[in-house]
Coordinates of C-alpha atoms in Angstrom, one line a residue:
Chain A
M9 CA -0.4 15.7 -36.7
F10 CA 2.5 17.4 -35.1
P11 CA 5.6 17.1 -37.3
G12 CA 8.8 16.6 -35.5
I13 CA 7.2 15.1 -32.4
P14 CA 7.6 11.3 -32.1
M15 CA 4.3 9.5 -32.6
L16 CA 3.1 6.7 -30.3
N17 CA 0.0 4.5 -30.9
Y18 CA -2.3 2.9 -28.3
D19 CA -5.8 1.8 -27.9
V20 CA -6.2 3.8 -24.8
V21 CA -4.2 6.5 -22.9
V22 CA -4.8 6.8 -19.2
I23 CA -3.9 10.2 -17.7
G24 CA -3.0 10.0 -14.1
G25 CA -1.2 7.2 -12.2
G26 CA -3.1 7.4 -8.9
P27 CA -5.5 4.6 -7.8
A28 CA -8.1 5.5 -10.4
G29 CA -5.6 5.6 -13.3
M30 CA -3.7 2.5 -12.1
A31 CA -6.9 0.5 -11.7
A32 CA -8.1 1.6 -15.1
A33 CA -4.8 0.7 -16.8
V34 CA -4.7 -2.7 -15.1
R35 CA -8.3 -3.5 -16.2
A36 CA -7.8 -2.2 -19.7
K37 CA -4.7 -4.4 -20.1
E38 CA -6.6 -7.4 -18.7
L39 CA -9.3 -6.7 -21.3
G40 CA -6.6 -7.0 -24.0
L41 CA -6.2 -3.3 -24.8
N42 CA -2.9 -1.7 -25.6
V43 CA -2.5 0.9 -22.9
L44 CA -0.2 3.8 -22.0
L45 CA -0.4 5.3 -18.5
L46 CA 1.0 8.8 -17.9
D47 CA 1.7 10.5 -14.6
E48 CA 3.4 13.8 -14.0
N49 CA 4.9 12.8 -10.7
D50 CA 8.3 11.0 -10.3
Y51 CA 6.5 7.9 -8.8
L52 CA 3.3 6.1 -9.3
G53 CA 0.4 6.2 -6.8
G54 CA -0.8 9.7 -6.9
I55 CA -1.4 11.0 -3.4
L56 CA -1.5 7.5 -1.8
P57 CA 2.2 7.2 -1.0
Q58 CA 1.9 10.2 1.3
C59 CA -1.4 9.0 3.0
I60 CA 0.5 6.9 5.5
H61 CA -2.5 6.4 7.7
P62 CA -4.7 3.2 7.6
G63 CA -8.3 2.9 6.3
F64 CA -7.6 2.0 2.7
G65 CA -8.7 -1.1 0.8
L66 CA -11.4 -2.6 3.0
H67 CA -13.7 -3.0 0.0
Y68 CA -11.3 -3.4 -2.8
F69 CA -8.7 -5.7 -1.3
R70 CA -10.9 -6.8 1.7
E71 CA -8.3 -5.9 4.2
E72 CA -7.2 -2.7 5.9
L73 CA -4.1 -1.1 4.3
T74 CA -2.2 2.2 4.5
G75 CA -2.2 4.4 1.4
P76 CA 1.4 3.4 0.3
E77 CA 0.5 -0.3 0.7
F78 CA -2.7 0.2 -1.4
A79 CA -0.7 2.0 -4.1
A80 CA 2.1 -0.7 -4.1
R81 CA -0.5 -3.5 -4.7
L82 CA -1.9 -1.8 -7.8
A83 CA 1.6 -0.8 -9.0
K84 CA 2.8 -4.5 -8.6
R85 CA -0.2 -5.7 -10.7
L86 CA 0.6 -3.0 -13.3
V87 CA 4.2 -4.2 -13.6
E88 CA 3.2 -7.9 -13.6
L89 CA 0.9 -7.3 -16.6
G90 CA 3.5 -5.3 -18.4
V91 CA 1.4 -2.1 -18.7
E92 CA 3.5 0.6 -20.3
Y93 CA 3.7 3.6 -18.1
R94 CA 5.7 6.8 -17.9
T95 CA 6.3 8.9 -14.9
A96 CA 7.5 12.6 -15.0
A97 CA 5.2 12.8 -18.0
R98 CA 3.2 16.0 -18.1
V99 CA 0.2 16.2 -20.4
M100 CA 0.1 19.4 -22.3
E101 CA -3.1 18.9 -24.2
I102 CA -5.7 16.4 -25.3
R103 CA -7.0 16.7 -28.8
N104 CA -10.2 15.1 -30.0
Y105 CA -10.1 14.7 -33.8
S106 CA -12.9 12.2 -34.2
D107 CA -14.6 9.5 -32.0
L108 CA -11.8 7.0 -32.5
E109 CA -9.0 9.5 -33.1
K110 CA -7.6 11.3 -30.1
V111 CA -4.1 12.5 -29.3
V112 CA -2.5 13.2 -26.0
I113 CA 0.5 15.5 -26.2
F114 CA 2.9 15.2 -23.3
T115 CA 6.4 16.2 -22.3
S116 CA 8.8 14.0 -20.4
P117 CA 12.5 13.9 -19.5
S118 CA 13.2 12.2 -22.9
G119 CA 11.3 14.8 -24.9
A120 CA 7.8 15.6 -26.1
Y121 CA 5.5 12.9 -27.6
Q122 CA 2.1 12.6 -29.3
A123 CA 0.3 9.5 -28.2
W124 CA -2.6 8.6 -30.5
A125 CA -5.4 6.6 -29.0
K126 CA -9.0 5.5 -29.7
A127 CA -10.1 6.3 -26.2
V128 CA -8.8 8.4 -23.3
I129 CA -9.3 7.7 -19.6
Y130 CA -8.9 10.9 -17.6
A131 CA -7.9 10.1 -14.0
A132 CA -6.0 13.2 -12.9
G133 CA -7.6 13.6 -9.5
A134 CA -8.4 16.8 -7.8
R135 CA -6.7 19.9 -6.5
E136 CA -7.0 21.4 -3.1
R137 CA -8.8 24.7 -2.4
H138 CA -6.3 27.3 -1.2
A139 CA -6.3 30.2 1.2
F140 CA -7.4 32.8 -1.4
E141 CA -10.4 30.7 -2.3
I142 CA -11.8 30.8 1.2
G143 CA -11.5 34.6 1.7
I144 CA -8.4 34.7 3.9
V145 CA -6.7 38.1 3.6
G146 CA -3.6 39.7 5.2
D147 CA 0.2 39.4 4.8
R148 CA 1.7 37.2 2.1
V149 CA 3.9 35.2 4.4
A150 CA 5.7 31.9 4.5
G151 CA 4.0 29.2 6.5
I152 CA 0.6 28.9 4.7
Y153 CA 0.2 25.4 3.2
T154 CA -2.7 23.3 1.9
A155 CA -3.0 20.0 3.9
G156 CA -1.7 18.1 0.9
E157 CA 1.4 20.3 0.6
A158 CA 2.1 19.8 4.3
Q159 CA 1.5 16.0 3.9
T160 CA 4.0 15.8 1.0
L161 CA 6.6 17.7 2.9
M162 CA 6.2 15.6 6.0
D163 CA 5.5 12.1 4.7
I164 CA 7.4 12.0 1.5
Y165 CA 10.4 14.3 2.2
G166 CA 10.5 14.2 6.0
V167 CA 10.4 17.9 6.4
M168 CA 8.5 19.6 9.3
P169 CA 6.5 22.5 7.9
G170 CA 6.0 24.3 11.2
R171 CA 5.8 24.1 15.0
E172 CA 2.6 25.9 16.1
V173 CA -0.2 25.1 13.8
V174 CA -3.8 26.3 13.1
I175 CA -5.8 24.0 10.8
V176 CA -8.7 25.3 8.7
G177 CA -11.3 22.5 8.2
S178 CA -12.3 19.5 10.3
G179 CA -12.8 17.1 7.4
D180 CA -10.9 13.8 7.4
V181 CA -7.9 15.4 5.7
G182 CA -7.6 18.2 8.2
L183 CA -8.0 15.9 11.2
I184 CA -5.4 13.4 9.9
M185 CA -3.0 16.2 9.4
A186 CA -3.7 17.5 13.0
R187 CA -2.7 14.0 14.2
R188 CA 0.5 14.0 12.1
F189 CA 1.6 17.4 13.4
A190 CA 0.8 16.4 17.0
L191 CA 2.6 13.1 16.7
E192 CA 5.7 14.8 15.3
G193 CA 5.7 17.1 18.3
A194 CA 4.2 20.3 16.9
K195 CA 1.6 22.2 18.9
V196 CA -1.8 22.1 17.1
K197 CA -3.4 25.3 18.5
A198 CA -6.8 24.8 16.9
V199 CA -8.9 23.2 14.3
I200 CA -11.3 25.8 12.8
E201 CA -14.6 24.6 11.2
L202 CA -17.0 26.8 9.4
M203 CA -20.0 24.4 9.8
P204 CA -21.7 23.8 13.2
Y205 CA -20.6 20.1 13.0
P206 CA -17.3 18.4 12.4
G207 CA -16.7 17.4 8.8
G208 CA -14.8 14.1 9.4
L209 CA -15.7 10.6 10.3
A210 CA -16.2 9.8 14.1
R211 CA -12.9 7.8 14.2
N212 CA -11.0 10.8 13.0
V213 CA -12.9 13.3 15.2
M214 CA -11.4 11.1 18.1
I215 CA -8.0 12.5 17.1
L216 CA -8.9 15.8 18.7
R217 CA -9.6 14.1 22.0
D218 CA -6.4 12.0 21.7
F219 CA -4.2 15.0 21.4
E220 CA -6.3 17.6 23.3
I221 CA -6.8 19.8 20.3
P222 CA -9.4 22.5 20.5
L223 CA -12.1 22.4 17.8
Y224 CA -13.9 25.7 17.0
L225 CA -17.2 25.0 15.3
S226 CA -19.0 27.8 13.4
H227 CA -15.8 29.8 13.1
K228 CA -13.6 30.8 10.3
V229 CA -10.1 32.2 9.7
V230 CA -10.3 35.6 8.1
E231 CA -6.8 37.1 8.3
V232 CA -3.1 36.1 8.5
R233 CA -0.5 38.5 9.9
G234 CA 3.3 38.2 10.2
R235 CA 6.6 39.5 9.1
G236 CA 8.0 37.1 6.6
R237 CA 6.4 34.1 8.4
V238 CA 2.9 33.5 9.8
E239 CA 2.8 35.0 13.4
R240 CA -0.9 35.0 14.2
V241 CA -4.3 34.3 12.5
K242 CA -7.6 36.1 13.1
V243 CA -10.6 33.9 13.8
V244 CA -14.2 35.0 13.8
K245 CA -17.5 33.3 14.8
V246 CA -20.2 32.9 12.2
D247 CA -24.0 32.6 12.6
E248 CA -26.3 30.0 11.2
N249 CA -26.2 31.7 7.8
L250 CA -22.3 31.5 7.9
N251 CA -22.2 35.3 8.3
E252 CA -19.4 36.7 10.5
I253 CA -20.6 37.9 13.9
P254 CA -19.1 41.4 14.5
G255 CA -17.1 41.7 17.7
S256 CA -16.5 37.9 18.0
E257 CA -13.0 38.0 16.5
F258 CA -9.9 36.8 18.3
W259 CA -6.3 36.1 17.4
I260 CA -4.4 32.8 17.7
E261 CA -0.6 32.9 17.7
A262 CA 0.9 30.3 15.3
D263 CA 3.7 30.0 12.7
T264 CA 1.8 27.8 10.3
L265 CA -1.7 27.8 8.8
I266 CA -2.9 24.6 7.1
I267 CA -5.8 24.9 4.7
S268 CA -8.0 21.8 4.5
A269 CA -11.0 23.2 2.8
G270 CA -12.0 20.6 0.4
L271 CA -11.0 19.4 -3.1
V272 CA -12.0 20.4 -6.6
P273 CA -11.9 18.0 -9.5
S274 CA -9.1 18.9 -12.0
V275 CA -10.9 19.3 -15.3
K276 CA -9.1 22.0 -17.2
K277 CA -7.8 19.7 -19.9
L278 CA -11.3 18.3 -20.3
T279 CA -13.2 21.6 -20.5
A280 CA -10.6 22.6 -23.2
I281 CA -12.1 19.8 -25.5
G282 CA -15.7 20.7 -24.7
V283 CA -16.5 18.2 -21.9
E284 CA -19.7 19.3 -20.1
I285 CA -19.2 19.9 -16.4
D286 CA -21.8 19.3 -13.6
P287 CA -21.6 22.4 -11.3
S288 CA -22.6 20.4 -8.2
T289 CA -19.8 17.8 -8.5
G290 CA -17.3 20.1 -10.3
G291 CA -16.5 17.1 -12.5
P292 CA -17.9 16.0 -15.9
V293 CA -21.4 14.9 -16.6
V294 CA -21.1 11.1 -17.3
N295 CA -23.1 8.1 -18.4
D296 CA -23.1 4.7 -16.7
R297 CA -19.8 3.8 -18.3
L298 CA -18.3 7.0 -16.9
E299 CA -18.0 8.4 -20.5
T300 CA -18.1 12.2 -20.6
S301 CA -20.1 14.3 -23.1
V302 CA -17.1 13.9 -25.6
P303 CA -17.4 10.3 -27.0
G304 CA -14.5 8.1 -26.1
V305 CA -13.3 10.3 -23.2
F306 CA -13.9 8.6 -19.9
V307 CA -13.3 9.8 -16.4
A308 CA -12.7 8.1 -13.0
G309 CA -11.7 8.9 -9.4
N310 CA -11.6 12.4 -7.9
A311 CA -11.6 14.0 -11.4
L312 CA -15.2 12.7 -11.7
L313 CA -16.4 13.6 -8.2
I314 CA -14.7 13.9 -4.8
N315 CA -14.7 10.5 -3.2
D316 CA -13.9 9.7 0.4
L317 CA -12.9 6.0 -0.2
V318 CA -10.1 5.0 -2.4
D319 CA -11.9 1.7 -3.0
Y320 CA -14.6 3.6 -4.9
V321 CA -11.9 5.5 -6.9
A322 CA -10.3 2.2 -8.0
E323 CA -13.7 0.8 -8.8
Q324 CA -14.5 3.8 -11.0
G325 CA -11.1 3.2 -12.8
E326 CA -12.1 -0.3 -13.7
L327 CA -15.5 0.8 -14.9
A328 CA -14.0 3.4 -17.1
A329 CA -11.7 0.8 -18.6
E330 CA -14.6 -1.5 -19.3
G331 CA -16.3 1.5 -21.0
A332 CA -13.3 2.2 -23.1
K333 CA -13.2 -1.5 -24.2
E334 CA -16.8 -1.4 -25.3
F335 CA -16.3 2.0 -27.0
I336 CA -13.4 0.7 -29.0
E337 CA -15.1 -2.6 -30.0
N338 CA -18.4 -1.0 -31.1
G339 CA -17.1 2.3 -32.3
G340 CA -19.1 4.1 -29.6
I341 CA -21.3 3.6 -26.5
G342 CA -24.7 3.0 -27.9
S343 CA -27.9 2.9 -26.0
R344 CA -31.6 2.8 -27.0
K345 CA -32.3 5.6 -24.6
W346 CA -30.7 7.4 -21.7
I347 CA -32.4 7.7 -18.3
G348 CA -31.7 10.9 -16.6
V349 CA -30.9 10.8 -12.9
E350 CA -32.2 13.8 -11.0
K351 CA -31.3 15.2 -7.6
G352 CA -34.3 15.1 -5.2
E353 CA -34.6 16.3 -1.6
N354 CA -31.4 16.6 0.4
V355 CA -29.2 15.3 -2.4
R356 CA -26.4 17.7 -3.0
L357 CA -24.6 15.9 -5.8
L358 CA -24.6 12.6 -7.7
A359 CA -23.0 10.6 -10.5
P360 CA -23.5 9.1 -13.0
H361 CA -26.0 11.4 -14.6
R362 CA -27.4 9.2 -17.4
L363 CA -28.1 5.5 -17.3
S364 CA -28.7 3.1 -20.2
G365 CA -30.8 0.7 -18.1
E366 CA -29.0 -2.1 -19.8
R367 CA -26.5 -2.8 -16.9
D368 CA -26.2 -2.8 -13.2
V369 CA -24.8 0.5 -11.9
Y370 CA -23.5 2.1 -8.8
L371 CA -24.9 5.6 -8.0
Y372 CA -22.5 7.8 -5.9
L373 CA -24.1 10.6 -4.0
R374 CA -23.7 13.0 -1.1
V375 CA -26.4 14.6 1.0
A376 CA -26.7 18.3 1.6
R377 CA -26.9 18.2 5.4
P378 CA -26.5 15.6 8.2
M379 CA -29.7 13.6 9.0
E380 CA -30.5 10.7 11.2
D381 CA -32.9 7.8 10.6
V382 CA -33.5 8.5 6.9
E383 CA -34.4 6.6 3.8
L384 CA -32.7 6.9 0.5
R385 CA -35.5 6.6 -2.1
I386 CA -35.6 6.2 -5.8
P387 CA -39.4 6.0 -6.3
E388 CA -39.3 5.2 -10.1
A389 CA -37.1 2.2 -9.4
G390 CA -39.1 1.2 -6.2
K391 CA -35.8 1.5 -4.3
R392 CA -35.7 2.2 -0.6
V393 CA -32.6 2.0 1.6
K394 CA -32.7 2.7 5.3
L395 CA -29.8 4.7 6.7
S396 CA -29.3 5.4 10.4
L397 CA -27.1 8.3 9.5
A398 CA -26.3 10.3 6.4
T399 CA -23.7 13.1 6.5
P400 CA -22.2 15.2 3.8
A401 CA -18.8 13.8 4.9
E402 CA -19.7 10.4 3.7
M403 CA -20.3 9.5 0.1
L404 CA -23.3 7.1 -0.3
R405 CA -23.1 4.4 -2.9
V406 CA -26.2 2.5 -4.0
K407 CA -26.4 -0.4 -6.4
L408 CA -29.2 -0.4 -9.0
K409 CA -29.9 -3.5 -11.0
A410 CA -30.6 -3.2 -14.7
E411 CA -34.1 -4.7 -14.2
E412 CA -35.0 -2.1 -11.5
I413 CA -34.3 0.8 -13.8
R414 CA -34.9 -0.6 -17.4
D415 CA -38.4 0.8 -17.8
A416 CA -38.0 4.2 -16.1
E417 CA -38.1 7.4 -18.1
K418 CA -36.1 9.2 -15.4
L419 CA -34.9 8.5 -11.8
T420 CA -35.1 10.8 -8.8
V421 CA -32.9 10.2 -5.9
E422 CA -33.9 11.7 -2.5
V423 CA -32.9 11.2 1.1
V424 CA -35.9 11.8 3.3
R425 CA -37.1 11.2 6.9
E426 CA -38.8 7.9 7.2
Chain B
M65 CA -13.4 8.2 42.9
T66 CA -15.7 7.5 39.9
K67 CA -14.7 8.7 36.5
T68 CA -17.1 8.8 33.6
Y69 CA -15.8 8.4 30.0
R70 CA -18.0 9.4 27.1
F71 CA -17.1 8.0 23.7
T72 CA -18.6 8.0 20.2
C73 CA -18.0 4.4 19.2
I74 CA -15.9 3.9 16.1
V75 CA -16.3 0.1 15.7
C76 CA -18.9 0.6 13.0
P77 CA -20.5 3.6 11.3
L78 CA -23.5 3.7 13.7
G79 CA -21.5 5.8 16.1
C80 CA -23.3 5.0 19.4
S81 CA -22.7 7.3 22.3
I82 CA -21.2 5.0 25.0
E83 CA -20.6 5.9 28.6
V84 CA -18.1 3.9 30.7
R85 CA -18.0 4.5 34.5
V86 CA -14.7 3.5 36.1
E87 CA -14.1 3.3 39.9
D88 CA -10.6 2.7 41.2
G89 CA -9.5 1.3 37.9
K90 CA -12.4 -1.1 37.7
V91 CA -15.3 -0.7 35.2
I92 CA -18.6 -0.5 37.1
G93 CA -20.9 0.2 34.2
V94 CA -21.2 0.6 30.5
T95 CA -24.3 2.2 28.9
G96 CA -25.4 3.3 25.4
H97 CA -23.8 0.5 23.4
T98 CA -25.9 -1.6 21.0
C99 CA -23.5 -4.5 20.5
P100 CA -20.9 -6.5 22.4
R101 CA -18.1 -5.3 20.1
G102 CA -18.9 -1.7 21.1
Q103 CA -18.9 -2.5 24.8
E104 CA -15.6 -4.2 24.5
W105 CA -14.1 -1.3 22.6
A106 CA -15.4 1.3 25.1
V107 CA -14.1 -0.7 28.1
E108 CA -10.6 -1.0 26.4
E109 CA -10.7 2.7 25.5
A110 CA -11.5 3.7 29.1
T111 CA -9.0 1.4 30.8
N112 CA -6.2 0.8 28.4
P113 CA -6.4 3.0 25.3
K114 CA -4.0 1.9 22.5
R115 CA -3.3 3.1 19.0
V116 CA -1.6 1.7 15.9
I117 CA 1.0 4.4 15.0
M118 CA 2.0 5.4 11.5
S119 CA 5.0 7.7 10.8
V120 CA 7.9 8.1 8.5
V121 CA 11.6 7.2 9.0
R122 CA 14.6 8.6 7.3
V123 CA 16.2 6.4 4.7
K124 CA 19.6 6.8 3.0
D125 CA 20.0 6.2 -0.8
G126 CA 16.4 5.5 -1.4
A127 CA 14.2 6.9 -4.3
L128 CA 12.6 9.1 -1.6
P129 CA 14.2 10.4 1.6
T130 CA 11.7 8.6 3.8
V131 CA 9.9 5.3 4.1
S132 CA 6.5 5.2 5.8
V133 CA 6.1 2.7 8.7
K134 CA 3.5 1.4 11.1
T135 CA 3.5 -0.5 14.4
A136 CA 2.6 -4.2 14.0
E137 CA 0.3 -3.9 17.0
P138 CA -1.5 -1.1 18.9
V139 CA 0.7 0.9 21.3
P140 CA -0.5 2.0 24.7
K141 CA -1.4 5.7 24.4
E142 CA 1.0 7.0 27.1
L143 CA 4.0 5.4 25.3
I144 CA 3.4 7.1 22.0
P145 CA 5.5 10.2 22.5
E146 CA 8.5 8.0 23.4
L147 CA 7.9 5.8 20.4
M148 CA 7.8 8.9 18.1
K149 CA 11.2 10.1 19.5
F150 CA 12.6 6.6 18.7
L151 CA 11.3 6.8 15.2
A152 CA 12.6 10.3 14.7
E153 CA 16.2 9.2 15.5
L154 CA 16.0 6.0 13.4
K155 CA 18.0 6.0 10.2
L156 CA 17.5 3.2 7.6
E157 CA 19.5 2.3 4.5
A158 CA 18.0 1.4 1.2
P159 CA 16.9 -1.1 0.0
V160 CA 13.8 -1.4 2.2
E161 CA 11.1 -3.8 1.2
I162 CA 7.4 -3.1 1.8
G163 CA 6.3 -5.3 4.8
E164 CA 9.9 -5.6 6.1
V165 CA 10.4 -5.3 9.9
V166 CA 12.9 -2.4 10.0
A167 CA 13.2 -2.0 13.8
E168 CA 11.8 -3.2 17.1
W169 CA 10.9 -1.0 20.1
N170 CA 9.9 -2.4 23.5
G171 CA 9.0 -5.6 21.8
I172 CA 6.8 -3.8 19.2
K173 CA 7.8 -4.4 15.6
I174 CA 8.1 -1.5 13.2
V175 CA 7.0 -2.4 9.7
A176 CA 7.7 -0.6 6.5
T177 CA 4.6 0.4 4.5
R178 CA 6.6 1.9 1.6
G179 CA 9.6 0.5 -0.2
A180 CA 12.9 2.4 -0.7

């Protein structure tokens, strides 16, 4: 109880108004729950409104959309159903008093509130890794942005961050930003990739060819120099153990450095209430309803693990909402037993971590290194899926039927040569 | 004068390595594809590459200063810089509906993908 702060009451509070949160709120409302959706931004959609490129929605809406179009569809459904939502609402804290008593304290332009709920769905997405996290040293100058910051500036506010650009990271995000800069008339001097292979999908690697952008594989940016603004960046070659090769360094002149070095699930507000984190995904340990180790707290989207398809993010939102419904109705998620899912050969990360065996489930996983002509195997479930190609850039999703896993004590997921 | 184009096909996730040989603007051979869709894509890519273009356009009195747009059809690659200049000079006024045709350039419709 927080005397003096207005109290609101809901069945479920959804934190985050991106695709995971919106899909969760829509599904929860469809299931008859009283929902509040909170987002700290001024508009709904999370990062989708700034992802103006296509490739969204092939699974979820069965047609190819741009990010803003995908977001608009979910937002329209949200409004049609009359889901209560608040933008510019910043969550200060989640408190977990008991299984069915939680409170989300948030501030908004109209003041602070305490929203009481039986369940919480946490869909706050991820943050980007920044220059200091990848060991870049040098002058503290203007002109260093994460890819998402540059994308917000360009594709929401119509501001050009720079003219001569070096991009760190050749994942899909880095490549898509390379295209945006090139289209808008900037000179993309180089894309620098630490690994010996490009991180993005083939269709995005094509961007480099389209705009004649040099790609440096097995290289890293180590230093930035400039007076007030970026003037040049130092690049060095790395060996197969990713160690810098002495004498291989060179400078590239540029006024802008874009960091696209991966995402990290945002989980601070969850760890504050004791949610157990899986070090390999960076997100919470969850069961097959996407419930965390704190009963009644569910997670979906990039706060759970970093997805590459928004379709899976929205799917996870719906699943979390179904979990919340079950939790509220039964006073908890019960299961006769939990089947642990273990990472076998060449599997870098996976979720969910514990299965009830009572329901069909999607396993999401990523491999540790690129491999061709492999088989995804789950021996205890007698599951074998042939894959012509498995790369860390692409999340694999495999469906397991309840009857395949019901009798297993544990499951091991491995990706091995045929 | 024979030119050889090497592509990683993007029609499906298989990513076949396709070679297209072109002589005097005519395709004389395609190798490496495993399906007709891939062959068609590679020939098109070698002889007449086109791209659907996404960008943002300034908008007055909207909730945000820009709306995002896409071309309703793929644009020949060599025309893209010109199209981008056209979009950079375009100024719209709110309200803009998602899906609305906000401009036309060389017969190509420019469609809003975000409302304002």
